[in-house]
């Protein structure tokens, strides 16, 4: 664990950056930069000057779904968070309780056979806990399985496989869904606030239950300056499921795609001495899931159960741009795999001292090696 005991409540980003004052934009967030244990402070618009020609940013194109829908179990109101669609048509879902403030809290007592009534006569039938079965019934195409994390058993009380009857889930989300909102935020936001500049609609309507938020501060002007400076972009997709605001479990299997063009770009950047910098922990998970035994990245898609830890390490990613994570979050293991524990601990001490903002609408953190920027 890091030396952080908890994140003070006042450091939660309650609204998006562009709503914090007149003339503000998404790129009006702060950027903490770690090169080993050396930490510097910047604005996000300075990112092009911190990278160099030949570097490659790997971005997640998964769109965010309006994944929260109101329902009832008998006469009791609940909120269903639709997380991940399995190959058999079922969805991994979390049932939560309204907390009276427009957000939700954890709900106990969900069990197999529970029926949830949803809008338009749609019903959700809860069938079995997540953790006992692959969502796709097999291993990802083009890679060997990395082994199921033992911690999947933690999901048995929170995430369940459910089957929807009487309507299509994606139609339900379009008509009655809203973005998942957590209690540290001030108010509901439109779905557009949860889409990044890189979001692309999936042909099958799939997407992420929670925003791939590391890409949120990117604006057209920042991207244009990066491209002018010789920094490249490679697109991958990983549809992320719901995290737990209470339990901080590691991620469970999620669907990812690394296209052929992106695999070639990543390999070429590495061969040419450029740094492969993942934009978000989801991009790390996708890229590292597509690495072959020879260390090359190949076009690949399927379910990944990879959990990146310091023991496993990273094989392709040289740097990471990410948000600030809670001290209990499993994402910190990935940060340590990229930069080392001392670097992460030092950065988080500085983030607390500098009053950086946490969570999906907050500030961002760039972890690089010890090299001096151009």
mmCIF file of C-alpha atoms in Angstrom:
data_model
loop_
_atom_site.group_PDB
_atom_site.id
_atom_site.type_symbol
_atom_site.label_atom_id
_atom_site.label_comp_id
_atom_site.label_asym_id
_atom_site.label_seq_id
_atom_site.Cartn_x
_atom_site.Cartn_y
_atom_site.Cartn_z
ATOM 1 C CA UNK A 1 0.000 0.000 0.000
ATOM 2 C CA UNK A 2 1.089 3.591 -0.485
ATOM 3 C CA UNK A 3 1.690 5.935 2.387
ATOM 4 C CA UNK A 4 -1.668 7.604 1.647
ATOM 5 C CA UNK A 5 -4.220 6.784 4.296
ATOM 6 C CA UNK A 6 -7.162 8.423 2.541
ATOM 7 C CA UNK A 7 -7.921 11.157 0.049
ATOM 8 C CA UNK A 8 -9.480 14.209 1.736
ATOM 9 C CA UNK A 9 -13.065 14.739 0.639
ATOM 10 C CA UNK A 10 -12.326 18.266 -0.563
ATOM 11 C CA UNK A 11 -9.926 16.878 -3.193
ATOM 12 C CA UNK A 12 -12.684 15.050 -5.064
ATOM 13 C CA UNK A 13 -13.408 16.644 -8.454
ATOM 14 C CA UNK A 14 -17.127 17.315 -8.194
ATOM 15 C CA UNK A 15 -17.774 18.710 -11.684
ATOM 16 C CA UNK A 16 -15.909 18.595 -15.012
ATOM 17 C CA UNK A 17 -13.092 21.099 -15.525
ATOM 18 C CA UNK A 18 -15.063 23.106 -18.101
ATOM 19 C CA UNK A 19 -17.761 23.833 -15.482
ATOM 20 C CA UNK A 20 -15.404 25.277 -12.874
ATOM 21 C CA UNK A 21 -15.406 28.809 -14.239
ATOM 22 C CA UNK A 22 -15.988 31.019 -17.283
ATOM 23 C CA UNK A 23 -13.830 30.199 -20.275
ATOM 24 C CA UNK A 24 -12.639 26.890 -18.873
ATOM 25 C CA UNK A 25 -12.097 23.855 -21.104
ATOM 26 C CA UNK A 26 -11.451 20.162 -20.640
ATOM 27 C CA UNK A 27 -7.704 20.697 -20.844
ATOM 28 C CA UNK A 28 -7.814 23.120 -17.882
ATOM 29 C CA UNK A 29 -6.600 20.447 -15.481
ATOM 30 C CA UNK A 30 -3.273 20.034 -13.773
ATOM 31 C CA UNK A 31 -0.632 17.544 -14.827
ATOM 32 C CA UNK A 32 1.686 15.908 -12.301
ATOM 33 C CA UNK A 33 4.776 14.442 -13.991
ATOM 34 C CA UNK A 34 6.933 11.688 -12.492
ATOM 35 C CA UNK A 35 10.347 10.763 -13.840
ATOM 36 C CA UNK A 36 11.447 8.220 -11.313
ATOM 37 C CA UNK A 37 11.074 9.917 -7.937
ATOM 38 C CA UNK A 38 11.502 13.391 -9.441
ATOM 39 C CA UNK A 39 8.156 15.183 -9.610
ATOM 40 C CA UNK A 40 7.250 18.357 -11.508
ATOM 41 C CA UNK A 41 4.002 20.302 -11.785
ATOM 42 C CA UNK A 42 2.402 21.422 -15.038
ATOM 43 C CA UNK A 43 -0.841 22.249 -16.779
ATOM 44 C CA UNK A 44 -2.218 19.611 -19.131
ATOM 45 C CA UNK A 45 -1.668 21.903 -22.115
ATOM 46 C CA UNK A 46 2.071 21.532 -21.523
ATOM 47 C CA UNK A 47 1.905 17.829 -22.444
ATOM 48 C CA UNK A 48 3.275 18.330 -25.998
ATOM 49 C CA UNK A 49 6.459 19.827 -24.540
ATOM 50 C CA UNK A 50 6.911 16.874 -22.205
ATOM 51 C CA UNK A 51 6.902 14.302 -25.001
ATOM 52 C CA UNK A 52 9.165 14.112 -28.046
ATOM 53 C CA UNK A 53 9.047 13.184 -31.712
ATOM 54 C CA UNK A 54 8.733 9.426 -32.091
ATOM 55 C CA UNK A 55 6.743 8.910 -28.893
ATOM 56 C CA UNK A 56 3.402 7.133 -29.285
ATOM 57 C CA UNK A 57 0.244 7.695 -27.250
ATOM 58 C CA UNK A 58 -2.048 4.662 -27.065
ATOM 59 C CA UNK A 59 -5.667 5.752 -26.565
ATOM 60 C CA UNK A 60 -8.836 3.819 -25.735
ATOM 61 C CA UNK A 61 -11.695 4.462 -28.172
ATOM 62 C CA UNK A 62 -14.428 2.796 -26.098
ATOM 63 C CA UNK A 63 -17.502 5.040 -25.747
ATOM 64 C CA UNK A 64 -19.209 5.445 -22.393
ATOM 65 C CA UNK A 65 -22.691 3.975 -22.030
ATOM 66 C CA UNK A 66 -25.622 5.430 -20.128
ATOM 67 C CA UNK A 67 -25.310 2.342 -17.958
ATOM 68 C CA UNK A 68 -27.463 3.196 -14.893
ATOM 69 C CA UNK A 69 -31.192 2.395 -15.043
ATOM 70 C CA UNK A 70 -33.852 2.700 -12.326
ATOM 71 C CA UNK A 71 -35.852 -0.400 -11.472
ATOM 72 C CA UNK A 72 -37.825 -2.104 -8.731
ATOM 73 C CA UNK A 73 -37.639 -5.362 -6.846
ATOM 74 C CA UNK A 74 -41.210 -5.698 -5.685
ATOM 75 C CA UNK A 75 -41.940 -2.220 -4.365
ATOM 76 C CA UNK A 76 -38.311 -1.478 -3.456
ATOM 77 C CA UNK A 77 -36.454 0.945 -5.746
ATOM 78 C CA UNK A 78 -33.053 -0.146 -7.017
ATOM 79 C CA UNK A 79 -30.571 1.117 -9.588
ATOM 80 C CA UNK A 80 -29.092 -1.376 -12.033
ATOM 81 C CA UNK A 81 -25.580 -0.721 -13.311
ATOM 82 C CA UNK A 82 -25.125 -2.609 -16.576
ATOM 83 C CA UNK A 83 -21.455 -3.491 -16.716
ATOM 84 C CA UNK A 84 -20.398 -6.028 -19.348
ATOM 85 C CA UNK A 85 -22.254 -7.950 -22.040
ATOM 86 C CA UNK A 86 -21.225 -11.599 -22.320
ATOM 87 C CA UNK A 87 -21.100 -13.598 -25.531
ATOM 88 C CA UNK A 88 -24.189 -15.526 -24.421
ATOM 89 C CA UNK A 89 -26.277 -12.339 -24.347
ATOM 90 C CA UNK A 90 -26.339 -11.985 -20.584
ATOM 91 C CA UNK A 91 -25.010 -8.924 -18.778
ATOM 92 C CA UNK A 92 -22.838 -8.584 -15.707
ATOM 93 C CA UNK A 93 -24.815 -6.195 -13.503
ATOM 94 C CA UNK A 94 -24.582 -4.570 -10.115
ATOM 95 C CA UNK A 95 -27.747 -3.813 -8.146
ATOM 96 C CA UNK A 96 -27.459 -0.739 -5.934
ATOM 97 C CA UNK A 97 -29.749 1.299 -3.670
ATOM 98 C CA UNK A 98 -30.693 4.956 -4.243
ATOM 99 C CA UNK A 99 -29.163 7.030 -1.450
ATOM 100 C CA UNK A 100 -31.593 9.942 -1.633
ATOM 101 C CA UNK A 101 -28.950 12.320 -3.026
ATOM 102 C CA UNK A 102 -29.140 11.305 -6.668
ATOM 103 C CA UNK A 103 -26.411 8.693 -6.292
ATOM 104 C CA UNK A 104 -26.324 5.143 -4.941
ATOM 105 C CA UNK A 105 -24.829 2.951 -2.259
ATOM 106 C CA UNK A 106 -23.934 -0.739 -2.104
ATOM 107 C CA UNK A 107 -26.883 -3.111 -1.779
ATOM 108 C CA UNK A 108 -26.798 -6.354 0.163
ATOM 109 C CA UNK A 109 -29.020 -9.363 -0.345
ATOM 110 C CA UNK A 110 -28.940 -9.881 -4.095
ATOM 111 C CA UNK A 111 -29.386 -13.573 -4.888
ATOM 112 C CA UNK A 112 -30.029 -15.873 -7.808
ATOM 113 C CA UNK A 113 -33.655 -15.716 -8.964
ATOM 114 C CA UNK A 114 -34.126 -12.034 -8.128
ATOM 115 C CA UNK A 115 -36.386 -10.298 -10.646
ATOM 116 C CA UNK A 116 -35.979 -6.586 -11.340
ATOM 117 C CA UNK A 117 -38.719 -4.677 -13.145
ATOM 118 C CA UNK A 118 -37.304 -2.067 -15.513
ATOM 119 C CA UNK A 119 -38.967 0.605 -17.696
ATOM 120 C CA UNK A 120 -41.080 -0.312 -20.745
ATOM 121 C CA UNK A 121 -42.016 -3.696 -19.305
ATOM 122 C CA UNK A 122 -38.453 -5.007 -19.442
ATOM 123 C CA UNK A 123 -37.385 -7.498 -16.747
ATOM 124 C CA UNK A 124 -33.943 -8.447 -15.485
ATOM 125 C CA UNK A 125 -33.580 -11.982 -14.150
ATOM 126 C CA UNK A 126 -30.543 -12.389 -11.884
ATOM 127 C CA UNK A 127 -29.006 -15.822 -12.491
ATOM 128 C CA UNK A 128 -25.555 -16.391 -10.975
ATOM 129 C CA UNK A 129 -22.594 -14.513 -9.493
ATOM 130 C CA UNK A 130 -19.825 -13.238 -11.718
ATOM 131 C CA UNK A 131 -16.583 -15.023 -10.995
ATOM 132 C CA UNK A 132 -17.525 -18.588 -11.750
ATOM 133 C CA UNK A 133 -17.482 -18.380 -15.538
ATOM 134 C CA UNK A 134 -15.685 -16.596 -18.404
ATOM 135 C CA UNK A 135 -17.939 -13.941 -19.921
ATOM 136 C CA UNK A 136 -17.102 -15.174 -23.385
ATOM 137 C CA UNK A 137 -16.779 -18.870 -22.669
ATOM 138 C CA UNK A 138 -13.186 -18.969 -23.868
ATOM 139 C CA UNK A 139 -9.849 -17.231 -24.116
ATOM 140 C CA UNK A 140 -9.009 -14.174 -26.206
ATOM 141 C CA UNK A 141 -8.197 -14.663 -29.863
ATOM 142 C CA UNK A 142 -4.499 -14.546 -30.641
ATOM 143 C CA UNK A 143 -3.079 -14.922 -27.139
ATOM 144 C CA UNK A 144 -2.640 -17.472 -24.433
ATOM 145 C CA UNK A 145 -4.616 -17.185 -21.197
ATOM 146 C CA UNK A 146 -2.772 -15.415 -18.407
ATOM 147 C CA UNK A 147 -4.534 -17.203 -15.592
ATOM 148 C CA UNK A 148 -7.655 -16.192 -13.747
ATOM 149 C CA UNK A 149 -6.966 -13.957 -10.753
ATOM 150 C CA UNK A 150 -7.876 -15.656 -7.495
ATOM 151 C CA UNK A 151 -9.633 -12.476 -6.397
ATOM 152 C CA UNK A 152 -12.511 -13.072 -8.811
ATOM 153 C CA UNK A 153 -14.305 -14.635 -5.875
ATOM 154 C CA UNK A 154 -14.666 -11.154 -4.403
ATOM 155 C CA UNK A 155 -17.298 -10.309 -7.022
ATOM 156 C CA UNK A 156 -19.745 -12.919 -5.760
ATOM 157 C CA UNK A 157 -21.557 -10.443 -3.536
ATOM 158 C CA UNK A 158 -21.535 -7.504 -5.967
ATOM 159 C CA UNK A 159 -21.655 -8.502 -9.636
ATOM 160 C CA UNK A 160 -24.142 -10.960 -11.092
ATOM 161 C CA UNK A 161 -24.920 -12.406 -14.490
ATOM 162 C CA UNK A 162 -28.453 -11.469 -15.477
ATOM 163 C CA UNK A 163 -30.672 -12.033 -18.471
ATOM 164 C CA UNK A 164 -32.951 -9.311 -19.803
ATOM 165 C CA UNK A 165 -36.403 -10.249 -21.079
ATOM 166 C CA UNK A 166 -38.973 -8.161 -22.902
ATOM 167 C CA UNK A 167 -36.593 -5.774 -24.645
ATOM 168 C CA UNK A 168 -33.023 -5.026 -25.739
ATOM 169 C CA UNK A 169 -30.551 -3.675 -23.193
ATOM 170 C CA UNK A 170 -28.973 -1.122 -25.511
ATOM 171 C CA UNK A 171 -32.392 0.277 -26.406
ATOM 172 C CA UNK A 172 -33.212 0.426 -22.698
ATOM 173 C CA UNK A 173 -30.007 2.345 -22.003
ATOM 174 C CA UNK A 174 -30.651 4.789 -24.834
ATOM 175 C CA UNK A 175 -34.198 5.442 -23.676
ATOM 176 C CA UNK A 176 -33.882 5.346 -19.895
ATOM 177 C CA UNK A 177 -30.211 5.112 -18.937
ATOM 178 C CA UNK A 178 -27.930 7.751 -17.497
ATOM 179 C CA UNK A 179 -24.192 7.735 -16.831
ATOM 180 C CA UNK A 180 -23.095 6.049 -13.622
ATOM 181 C CA UNK A 181 -22.542 8.756 -11.044
ATOM 182 C CA UNK A 182 -20.714 8.489 -7.745
ATOM 183 C CA UNK A 183 -21.419 10.292 -4.507
ATOM 184 C CA UNK A 184 -18.461 12.680 -4.677
ATOM 185 C CA UNK A 185 -19.962 14.457 -7.723
ATOM 186 C CA UNK A 186 -22.307 17.418 -7.378
ATOM 187 C CA UNK A 187 -24.981 16.608 -9.952
ATOM 188 C CA UNK A 188 -25.918 14.476 -12.920
ATOM 189 C CA UNK A 189 -24.029 15.214 -16.123
ATOM 190 C CA UNK A 190 -25.094 14.591 -19.729
ATOM 191 C CA UNK A 191 -23.633 11.532 -21.413
ATOM 192 C CA UNK A 192 -21.504 13.831 -23.577
ATOM 193 C CA UNK A 193 -19.534 14.844 -20.482
ATOM 194 C CA UNK A 194 -18.397 11.226 -20.173
ATOM 195 C CA UNK A 195 -17.207 10.822 -23.769
ATOM 196 C CA UNK A 196 -13.583 11.495 -24.653
ATOM 197 C CA UNK A 197 -12.242 13.011 -27.856
ATOM 198 C CA UNK A 198 -11.243 9.467 -28.884
ATOM 199 C CA UNK A 199 -14.632 7.795 -28.321
ATOM 200 C CA UNK A 200 -15.910 5.857 -31.331
ATOM 201 C CA UNK A 201 -19.291 4.179 -31.616
ATOM 202 C CA UNK A 202 -19.015 0.388 -31.744
ATOM 203 C CA UNK A 203 -20.862 -1.379 -34.580
ATOM 204 C CA UNK A 204 -22.638 -3.571 -32.032
ATOM 205 C CA UNK A 205 -23.399 -0.694 -29.654
ATOM 206 C CA UNK A 206 -21.002 -1.969 -26.975
ATOM 207 C CA UNK A 207 -19.091 0.409 -24.738
ATOM 208 C CA UNK A 208 -17.785 1.078 -21.261
ATOM 209 C CA UNK A 209 -19.861 1.276 -18.114
ATOM 210 C CA UNK A 210 -17.377 3.839 -16.817
ATOM 211 C CA UNK A 211 -15.515 6.461 -18.828
ATOM 212 C CA UNK A 212 -11.907 5.751 -19.892
ATOM 213 C CA UNK A 213 -11.222 9.010 -18.091
ATOM 214 C CA UNK A 214 -7.487 9.488 -18.741
ATOM 215 C CA UNK A 215 -8.397 10.599 -22.261
ATOM 216 C CA UNK A 216 -10.898 13.211 -21.102
ATOM 217 C CA UNK A 217 -8.530 16.243 -20.902
ATOM 218 C CA UNK A 218 -7.449 15.889 -24.541
ATOM 219 C CA UNK A 219 -8.785 18.634 -26.799
ATOM 220 C CA UNK A 220 -8.319 19.213 -30.501
ATOM 221 C CA UNK A 221 -5.724 21.914 -29.839
ATOM 222 C CA UNK A 222 -3.620 19.638 -27.616
ATOM 223 C CA UNK A 223 -3.812 16.778 -30.129
ATOM 224 C CA UNK A 224 -2.882 19.090 -33.008
ATOM 225 C CA UNK A 225 0.178 20.356 -31.126
ATOM 226 C CA UNK A 226 1.226 16.809 -30.274
ATOM 227 C CA UNK A 227 0.970 15.747 -33.917
ATOM 228 C CA UNK A 228 2.938 18.808 -35.066
ATOM 229 C CA UNK A 229 5.636 17.772 -32.613
ATOM 230 C CA UNK A 230 5.912 14.284 -34.103
ATOM 231 C CA UNK A 231 3.988 12.393 -31.428
ATOM 232 C CA UNK A 232 1.867 9.582 -32.855
ATOM 233 C CA UNK A 233 -1.421 8.032 -31.768
ATOM 234 C CA UNK A 234 -2.510 4.389 -31.780
ATOM 235 C CA UNK A 235 -6.083 3.341 -31.102
ATOM 236 C CA UNK A 236 -7.121 0.351 -29.023
ATOM 237 C CA UNK A 237 -10.456 -0.539 -27.464
ATOM 238 C CA UNK A 238 -11.212 -1.948 -24.036
ATOM 239 C CA UNK A 239 -14.780 -1.870 -22.756
ATOM 240 C CA UNK A 240 -14.384 -1.336 -19.046
ATOM 241 C CA UNK A 241 -16.944 -2.560 -16.519
ATOM 242 C CA UNK A 242 -18.062 -0.996 -13.276
ATOM 243 C CA UNK A 243 -15.525 -0.505 -10.540
ATOM 244 C CA UNK A 244 -16.468 -0.791 -6.909
ATOM 245 C CA UNK A 245 -16.615 2.422 -4.925
ATOM 246 C CA UNK A 246 -16.428 0.323 -1.766
ATOM 247 C CA UNK A 247 -14.312 -2.781 -2.384
ATOM 248 C CA UNK A 248 -11.631 -1.707 -4.930
ATOM 249 C CA UNK A 249 -11.380 -5.126 -6.541
ATOM 250 C CA UNK A 250 -9.040 -5.765 -9.454
ATOM 251 C CA UNK A 251 -10.685 -5.729 -12.887
ATOM 252 C CA UNK A 252 -12.531 -8.813 -14.083
ATOM 253 C CA UNK A 253 -12.416 -10.066 -17.715
ATOM 254 C CA UNK A 254 -13.156 -7.308 -20.216
ATOM 255 C CA UNK A 255 -13.406 -7.249 -24.014
ATOM 256 C CA UNK A 256 -10.518 -5.626 -25.880
ATOM 257 C CA UNK A 257 -9.317 -5.059 -29.431
ATOM 258 C CA UNK A 258 -5.870 -4.125 -30.715
ATOM 259 C CA UNK A 259 -6.132 -3.429 -34.484
ATOM 260 C CA UNK A 260 -3.405 -4.417 -36.921
ATOM 261 C CA UNK A 261 -2.422 -0.804 -37.649
ATOM 262 C CA UNK A 262 -2.048 -0.059 -33.940
ATOM 263 C CA UNK A 263 0.026 -3.182 -33.304
ATOM 264 C CA UNK A 264 2.382 -2.159 -36.110
ATOM 265 C CA UNK A 265 2.622 1.408 -34.806
ATOM 266 C CA UNK A 266 3.447 0.235 -31.283
ATOM 267 C CA UNK A 267 6.142 -2.145 -32.492
ATOM 268 C CA UNK A 268 7.576 0.521 -34.811
ATOM 269 C CA UNK A 269 7.721 3.129 -32.037
ATOM 270 C CA UNK A 270 9.544 0.724 -29.743
ATOM 271 C CA UNK A 271 11.972 -0.281 -32.505
ATOM 272 C CA UNK A 272 12.663 3.355 -33.345
ATOM 273 C CA UNK A 273 13.480 4.415 -29.795
ATOM 274 C CA UNK A 274 10.183 6.146 -29.116
ATOM 275 C CA UNK A 275 8.296 5.744 -25.895
ATOM 276 C CA UNK A 276 4.980 3.901 -25.844
ATOM 277 C CA UNK A 277 2.806 5.915 -23.445
ATOM 278 C CA UNK A 278 -0.575 4.434 -22.565
ATOM 279 C CA UNK A 279 -3.420 6.891 -21.981
ATOM 280 C CA UNK A 280 -5.172 5.202 -19.090
ATOM 281 C CA UNK A 281 -4.921 1.907 -17.274
ATOM 282 C CA UNK A 282 -7.388 0.425 -19.779
ATOM 283 C CA UNK A 283 -4.929 1.057 -22.608
ATOM 284 C CA UNK A 284 -2.188 -0.658 -20.619
ATOM 285 C CA UNK A 285 -4.384 -3.691 -20.087
ATOM 286 C CA UNK A 286 -5.260 -3.926 -23.787
ATOM 287 C CA UNK A 287 -1.716 -3.533 -25.088
ATOM 288 C CA UNK A 288 -0.109 -5.820 -22.537
ATOM 289 C CA UNK A 289 -2.755 -8.455 -23.341
ATOM 290 C CA UNK A 290 -1.674 -8.441 -26.990
ATOM 291 C CA UNK A 291 2.053 -9.073 -26.449
ATOM 292 C CA UNK A 292 3.391 -12.338 -27.827
ATOM 293 C CA UNK A 293 6.110 -14.529 -26.344
ATOM 294 C CA UNK A 294 8.648 -12.690 -28.534
ATOM 295 C CA UNK A 295 7.705 -9.320 -27.072
ATOM 296 C CA UNK A 296 5.948 -8.087 -30.213
ATOM 297 C CA UNK A 297 2.404 -6.718 -30.184
ATOM 298 C CA UNK A 298 0.034 -8.374 -32.619
ATOM 299 C CA UNK A 299 -3.512 -7.657 -33.729
ATOM 300 C CA UNK A 300 -5.759 -9.318 -31.214
ATOM 301 C CA UNK A 301 -9.251 -9.245 -29.759
ATOM 302 C CA UNK A 302 -11.165 -11.146 -27.124
ATOM 303 C CA UNK A 303 -11.589 -11.332 -23.371
ATOM 304 C CA UNK A 304 -8.646 -10.436 -21.181
ATOM 305 C CA UNK A 305 -8.308 -11.349 -17.528
ATOM 306 C CA UNK A 306 -4.823 -9.842 -17.294
ATOM 307 C CA UNK A 307 -4.062 -8.003 -14.058
ATOM 308 C CA UNK A 308 -0.859 -5.974 -14.331
ATOM 309 C CA UNK A 309 1.137 -6.119 -11.101
ATOM 310 C CA UNK A 310 4.747 -5.308 -10.191
ATOM 311 C CA UNK A 311 5.451 -9.049 -10.134
ATOM 312 C CA UNK A 312 4.130 -9.464 -13.683
ATOM 313 C CA UNK A 313 5.585 -6.160 -14.894
ATOM 314 C CA UNK A 314 5.000 -4.476 -18.248
ATOM 315 C CA UNK A 315 6.560 -5.629 -21.489
ATOM 316 C CA UNK A 316 5.652 -2.879 -23.935
ATOM 317 C CA UNK A 317 4.431 0.217 -22.107
ATOM 318 C CA UNK A 318 7.139 2.768 -21.238
ATOM 319 C CA UNK A 319 4.917 5.429 -19.699
ATOM 320 C CA UNK A 320 1.401 6.008 -18.446
ATOM 321 C CA UNK A 321 -0.940 8.980 -18.382
ATOM 322 C CA UNK A 322 -3.658 8.347 -15.831
ATOM 323 C CA UNK A 323 -5.882 9.916 -13.234
ATOM 324 C CA UNK A 324 -5.236 9.887 -9.508
ATOM 325 C CA UNK A 325 -6.454 6.704 -7.860
ATOM 326 C CA UNK A 326 -7.693 5.945 -4.354
ATOM 327 C CA UNK A 327 -5.054 4.404 -2.049
ATOM 328 C CA UNK A 328 -6.954 1.083 -1.979
ATOM 329 C CA UNK A 329 -7.414 0.906 -5.758
ATOM 330 C CA UNK A 330 -5.905 -2.063 -7.583
ATOM 331 C CA UNK A 331 -4.839 0.352 -10.352
ATOM 332 C CA UNK A 332 -1.941 1.425 -8.133
ATOM 333 C CA UNK A 333 -0.384 -1.999 -8.669
ATOM 334 C CA UNK A 334 -0.286 -1.207 -12.392
ATOM 335 C CA UNK A 335 1.299 2.193 -11.737
ATOM 336 C CA UNK A 336 4.001 0.489 -9.679
ATOM 337 C CA UNK A 337 4.565 -2.019 -12.474
ATOM 338 C CA UNK A 338 5.233 0.892 -14.845
ATOM 339 C CA UNK A 339 7.219 3.234 -12.592
ATOM 340 C CA UNK A 340 8.076 1.464 -9.333
ATOM 341 C CA UNK A 341 6.654 1.879 -5.858
ATOM 342 C CA UNK A 342 9.015 4.670 -4.786
ATOM 343 C CA UNK A 343 8.004 6.811 -7.760
ATOM 344 C CA UNK A 344 4.290 6.292 -7.156
ATOM 345 C CA UNK A 345 4.529 6.990 -3.428
ATOM 346 C CA UNK A 346 6.537 10.143 -4.040
ATOM 347 C CA UNK A 347 4.080 11.381 -6.680
ATOM 348 C CA UNK A 348 1.058 10.830 -4.464
ATOM 349 C CA UNK A 349 2.689 12.671 -1.592
ATOM 350 C CA UNK A 350 3.168 15.615 -3.963
ATOM 351 C CA UNK A 351 -0.389 15.321 -5.290
ATOM 352 C CA UNK A 352 -1.778 15.590 -1.774
ATOM 353 C CA UNK A 353 0.555 18.422 -0.868
ATOM 354 C CA UNK A 354 -0.309 20.259 -4.077
ATOM 355 C CA UNK A 355 -4.082 19.783 -3.635
ATOM 356 C CA UNK A 356 -4.564 17.931 -6.912
ATOM 357 C CA UNK A 357 -8.094 16.782 -7.695
ATOM 358 C CA UNK A 358 -9.030 13.085 -7.780
ATOM 359 C CA UNK A 359 -11.455 10.927 -9.792
ATOM 360 C CA UNK A 360 -12.752 11.000 -13.370
ATOM 361 C CA UNK A 361 -13.158 14.786 -13.611
ATOM 362 C CA UNK A 362 -9.905 15.475 -11.798
ATOM 363 C CA UNK A 363 -6.251 16.122 -12.582
ATOM 364 C CA UNK A 364 -3.902 13.693 -14.316
ATOM 365 C CA UNK A 365 -0.544 12.065 -13.722
ATOM 366 C CA UNK A 366 2.137 11.280 -16.308
ATOM 367 C CA UNK A 367 4.640 8.596 -15.338
ATOM 368 C CA UNK A 368 7.797 8.467 -17.460
ATOM 369 C CA UNK A 369 11.300 7.099 -17.121
ATOM 370 C CA UNK A 370 14.263 9.083 -15.873
ATOM 371 C CA UNK A 371 15.078 10.544 -19.316
ATOM 372 C CA UNK A 372 15.157 14.315 -19.741
ATOM 373 C CA UNK A 373 12.401 15.675 -21.994
ATOM 374 C CA UNK A 374 13.291 17.570 -25.137
#
